[in-house]
mmCIF file of C-alpha atoms and ligand atoms in Angstrom:
data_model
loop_
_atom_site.group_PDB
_atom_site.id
_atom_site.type_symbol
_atom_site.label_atom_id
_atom_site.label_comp_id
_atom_site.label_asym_id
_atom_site.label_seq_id
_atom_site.Cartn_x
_atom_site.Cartn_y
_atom_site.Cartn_z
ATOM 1 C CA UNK A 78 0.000 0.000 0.000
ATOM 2 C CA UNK A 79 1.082 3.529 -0.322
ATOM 3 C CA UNK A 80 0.208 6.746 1.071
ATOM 4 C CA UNK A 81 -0.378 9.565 -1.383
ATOM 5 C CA UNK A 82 0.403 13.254 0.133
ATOM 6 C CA UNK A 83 -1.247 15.854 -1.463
ATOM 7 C CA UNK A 84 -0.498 19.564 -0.864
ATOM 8 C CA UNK A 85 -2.972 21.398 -3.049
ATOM 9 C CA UNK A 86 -4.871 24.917 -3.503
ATOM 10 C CA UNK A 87 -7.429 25.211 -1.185
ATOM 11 C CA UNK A 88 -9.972 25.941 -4.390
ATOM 12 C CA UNK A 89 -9.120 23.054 -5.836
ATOM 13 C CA UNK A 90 -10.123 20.474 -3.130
ATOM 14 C CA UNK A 91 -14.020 20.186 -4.199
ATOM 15 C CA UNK A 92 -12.926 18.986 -7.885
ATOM 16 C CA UNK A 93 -10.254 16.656 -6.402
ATOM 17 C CA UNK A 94 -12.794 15.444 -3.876
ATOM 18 C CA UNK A 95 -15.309 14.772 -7.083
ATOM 19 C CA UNK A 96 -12.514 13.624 -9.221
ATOM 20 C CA UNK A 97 -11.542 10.856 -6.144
ATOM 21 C CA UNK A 98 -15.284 9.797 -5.673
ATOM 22 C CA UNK A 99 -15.992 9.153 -9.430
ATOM 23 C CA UNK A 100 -12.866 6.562 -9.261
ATOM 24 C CA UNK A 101 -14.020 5.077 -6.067
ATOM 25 C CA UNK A 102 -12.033 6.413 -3.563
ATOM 26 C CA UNK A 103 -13.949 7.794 -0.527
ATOM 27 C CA UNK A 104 -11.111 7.352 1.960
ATOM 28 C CA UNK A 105 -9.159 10.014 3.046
ATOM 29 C CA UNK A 106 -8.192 12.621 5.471
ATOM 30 C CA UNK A 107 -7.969 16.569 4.611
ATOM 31 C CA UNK A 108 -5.716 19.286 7.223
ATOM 32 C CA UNK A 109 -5.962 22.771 6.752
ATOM 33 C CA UNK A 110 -2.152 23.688 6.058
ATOM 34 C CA UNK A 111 0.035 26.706 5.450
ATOM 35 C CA UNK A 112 3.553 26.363 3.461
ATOM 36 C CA UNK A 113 5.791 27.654 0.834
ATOM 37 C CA UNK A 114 7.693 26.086 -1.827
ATOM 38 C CA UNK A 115 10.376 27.140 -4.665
ATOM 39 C CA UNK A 116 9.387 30.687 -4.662
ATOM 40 C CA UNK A 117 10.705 32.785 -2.306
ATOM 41 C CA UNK A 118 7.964 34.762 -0.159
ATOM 42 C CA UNK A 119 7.428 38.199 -0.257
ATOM 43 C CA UNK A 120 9.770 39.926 1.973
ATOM 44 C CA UNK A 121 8.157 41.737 5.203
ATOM 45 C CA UNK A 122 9.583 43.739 7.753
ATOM 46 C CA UNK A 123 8.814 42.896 12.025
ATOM 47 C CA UNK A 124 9.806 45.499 14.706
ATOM 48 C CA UNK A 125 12.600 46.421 11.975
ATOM 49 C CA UNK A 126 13.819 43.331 10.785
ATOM 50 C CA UNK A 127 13.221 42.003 7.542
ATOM 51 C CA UNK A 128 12.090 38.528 7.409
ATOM 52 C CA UNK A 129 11.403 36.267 3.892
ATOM 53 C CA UNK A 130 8.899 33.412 4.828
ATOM 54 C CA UNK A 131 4.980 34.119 4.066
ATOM 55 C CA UNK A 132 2.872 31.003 4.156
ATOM 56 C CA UNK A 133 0.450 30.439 1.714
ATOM 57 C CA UNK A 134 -2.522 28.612 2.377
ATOM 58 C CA UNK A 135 -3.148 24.939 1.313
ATOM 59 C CA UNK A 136 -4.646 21.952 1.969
ATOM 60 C CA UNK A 137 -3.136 18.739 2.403
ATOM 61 C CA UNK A 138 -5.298 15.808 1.424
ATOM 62 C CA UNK A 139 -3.720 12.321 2.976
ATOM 63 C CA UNK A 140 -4.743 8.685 1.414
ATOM 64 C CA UNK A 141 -3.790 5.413 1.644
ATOM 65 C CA UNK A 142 -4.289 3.041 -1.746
ATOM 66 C CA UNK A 143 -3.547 -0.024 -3.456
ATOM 67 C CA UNK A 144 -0.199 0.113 -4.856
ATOM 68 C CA UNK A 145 -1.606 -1.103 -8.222
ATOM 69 C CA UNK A 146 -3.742 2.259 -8.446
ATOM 70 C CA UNK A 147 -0.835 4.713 -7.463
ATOM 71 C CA UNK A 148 -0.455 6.175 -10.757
ATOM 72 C CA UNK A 149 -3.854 6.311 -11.516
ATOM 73 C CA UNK A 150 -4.487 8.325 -8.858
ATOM 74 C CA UNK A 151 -1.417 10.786 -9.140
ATOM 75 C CA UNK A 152 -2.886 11.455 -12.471
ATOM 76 C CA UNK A 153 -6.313 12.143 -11.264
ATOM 77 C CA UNK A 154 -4.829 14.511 -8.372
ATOM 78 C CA UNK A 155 -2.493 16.342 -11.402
ATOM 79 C CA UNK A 156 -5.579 16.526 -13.404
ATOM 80 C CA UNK A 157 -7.979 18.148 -10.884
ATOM 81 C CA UNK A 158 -5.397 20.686 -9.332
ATOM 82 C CA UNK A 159 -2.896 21.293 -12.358
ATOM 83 C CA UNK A 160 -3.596 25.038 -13.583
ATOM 84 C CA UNK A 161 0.019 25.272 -15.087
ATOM 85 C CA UNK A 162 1.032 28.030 -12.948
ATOM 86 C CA UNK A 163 3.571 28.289 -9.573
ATOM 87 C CA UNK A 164 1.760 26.867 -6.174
ATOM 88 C CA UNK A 165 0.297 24.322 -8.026
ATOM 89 C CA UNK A 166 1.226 22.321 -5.241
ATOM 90 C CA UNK A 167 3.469 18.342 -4.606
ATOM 91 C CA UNK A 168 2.791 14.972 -4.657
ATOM 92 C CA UNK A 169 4.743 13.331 -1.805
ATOM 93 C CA UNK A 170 4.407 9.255 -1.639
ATOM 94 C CA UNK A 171 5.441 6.717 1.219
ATOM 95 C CA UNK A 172 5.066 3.206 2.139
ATOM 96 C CA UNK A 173 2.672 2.194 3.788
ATOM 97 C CA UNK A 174 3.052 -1.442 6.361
ATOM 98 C CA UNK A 175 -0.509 -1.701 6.911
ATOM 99 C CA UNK A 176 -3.623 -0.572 7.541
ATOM 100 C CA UNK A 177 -6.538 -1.890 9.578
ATOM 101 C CA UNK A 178 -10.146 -1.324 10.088
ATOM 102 C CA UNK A 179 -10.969 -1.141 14.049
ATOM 103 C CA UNK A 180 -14.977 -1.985 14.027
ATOM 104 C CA UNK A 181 -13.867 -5.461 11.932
ATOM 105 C CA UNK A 182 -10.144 -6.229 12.725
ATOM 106 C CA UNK A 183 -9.984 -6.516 8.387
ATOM 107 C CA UNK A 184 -6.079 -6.207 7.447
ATOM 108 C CA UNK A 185 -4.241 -4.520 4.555
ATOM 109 C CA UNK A 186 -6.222 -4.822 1.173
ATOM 110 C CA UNK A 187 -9.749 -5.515 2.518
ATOM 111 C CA UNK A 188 -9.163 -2.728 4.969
ATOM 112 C CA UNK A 189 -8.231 -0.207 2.693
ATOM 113 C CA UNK A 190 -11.083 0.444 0.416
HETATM 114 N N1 LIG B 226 9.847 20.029 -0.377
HETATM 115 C C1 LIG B 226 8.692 20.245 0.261
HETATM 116 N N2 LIG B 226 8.473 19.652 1.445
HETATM 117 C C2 LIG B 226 7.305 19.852 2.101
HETATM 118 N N3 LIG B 226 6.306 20.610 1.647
HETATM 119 C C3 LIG B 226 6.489 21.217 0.470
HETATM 120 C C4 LIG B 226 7.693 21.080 -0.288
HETATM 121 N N4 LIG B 226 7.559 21.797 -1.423
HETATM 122 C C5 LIG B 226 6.347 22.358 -1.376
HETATM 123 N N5 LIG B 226 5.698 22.022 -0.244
HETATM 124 C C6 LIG B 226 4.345 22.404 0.153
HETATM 125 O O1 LIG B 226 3.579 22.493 -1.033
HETATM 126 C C7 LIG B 226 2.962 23.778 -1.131
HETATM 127 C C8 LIG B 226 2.875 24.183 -2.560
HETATM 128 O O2 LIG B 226 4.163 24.209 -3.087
HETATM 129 P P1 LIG B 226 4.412 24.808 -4.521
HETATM 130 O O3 LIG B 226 3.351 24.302 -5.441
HETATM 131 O O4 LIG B 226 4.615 26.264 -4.437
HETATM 132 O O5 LIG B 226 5.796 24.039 -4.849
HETATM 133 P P2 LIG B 226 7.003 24.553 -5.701
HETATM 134 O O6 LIG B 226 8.079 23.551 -5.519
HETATM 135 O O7 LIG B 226 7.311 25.974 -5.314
HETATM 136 O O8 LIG B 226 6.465 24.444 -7.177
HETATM 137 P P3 LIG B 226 6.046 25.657 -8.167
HETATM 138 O O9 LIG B 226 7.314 26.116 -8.782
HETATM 139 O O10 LIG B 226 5.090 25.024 -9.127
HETATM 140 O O11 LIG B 226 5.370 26.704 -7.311
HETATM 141 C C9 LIG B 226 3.831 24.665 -0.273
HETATM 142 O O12 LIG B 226 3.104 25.778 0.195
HETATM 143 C C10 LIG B 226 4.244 23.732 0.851
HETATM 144 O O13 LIG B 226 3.171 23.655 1.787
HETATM 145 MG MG1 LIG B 227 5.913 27.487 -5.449
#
């Protein structure tokens, strides 16, 4: 199994969320985030001092899949949140050892869906 990271544009979460459910994934876990990637932020001043971090808001959106529908996925993420410009957002994928559903005790494949 793998886990699937996705730091994304807050705006685009409904038509990843709708882009998921139409391929039959309902499982997943959303965190309000703030970050900053390539781009340097804009530079600010506090009590005189200049400082270069501003954190943009995103959302990550965490799942945990089938290794045999990895790229599927990653290609239904790029296509709901791509708009071709910076802050698009990353893709970040792990391992994942296993997963299990409390209520049944179900293990790994059965418990992921
Ligand atoms: N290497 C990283 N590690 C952890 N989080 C990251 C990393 N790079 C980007 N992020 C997160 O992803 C968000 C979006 O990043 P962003 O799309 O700006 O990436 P980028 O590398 O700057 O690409 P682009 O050039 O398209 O803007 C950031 O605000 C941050 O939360
Ligand atoms: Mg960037």
């Amino acid at each position: 199994m793998k886990k699937i990271e996705a730091i994304i544009r807050p705006e685009a979460f409904q038509t990843l969320k709708d882009g998921l459910s139409a391929v039959g994934i309902s499982g997943l876990t959303v965190t309000e985030a703030a970050g900053c990637g390539k781009q340097q932020g804009k530079k600010g001043v506090f009590r005189g001092t200049s400082f270069e971090i501003q954190l943009v808001p995103r959302v990550k959106v965490e799942m945990v899949i089938e290794e045999s529908r990895l790229d599927e996925i990653v290609d239904v993420i790029i296509d709901s949140c791509s708009t071709d410009t910076i802050g698009d957002g990353k893709i970040f994928i792990s391992s994942i050892e296993e997963v299990i559903r409390i209520r049944s005790g179900e293990r790994g494949k059965e418990a992921v869906l």
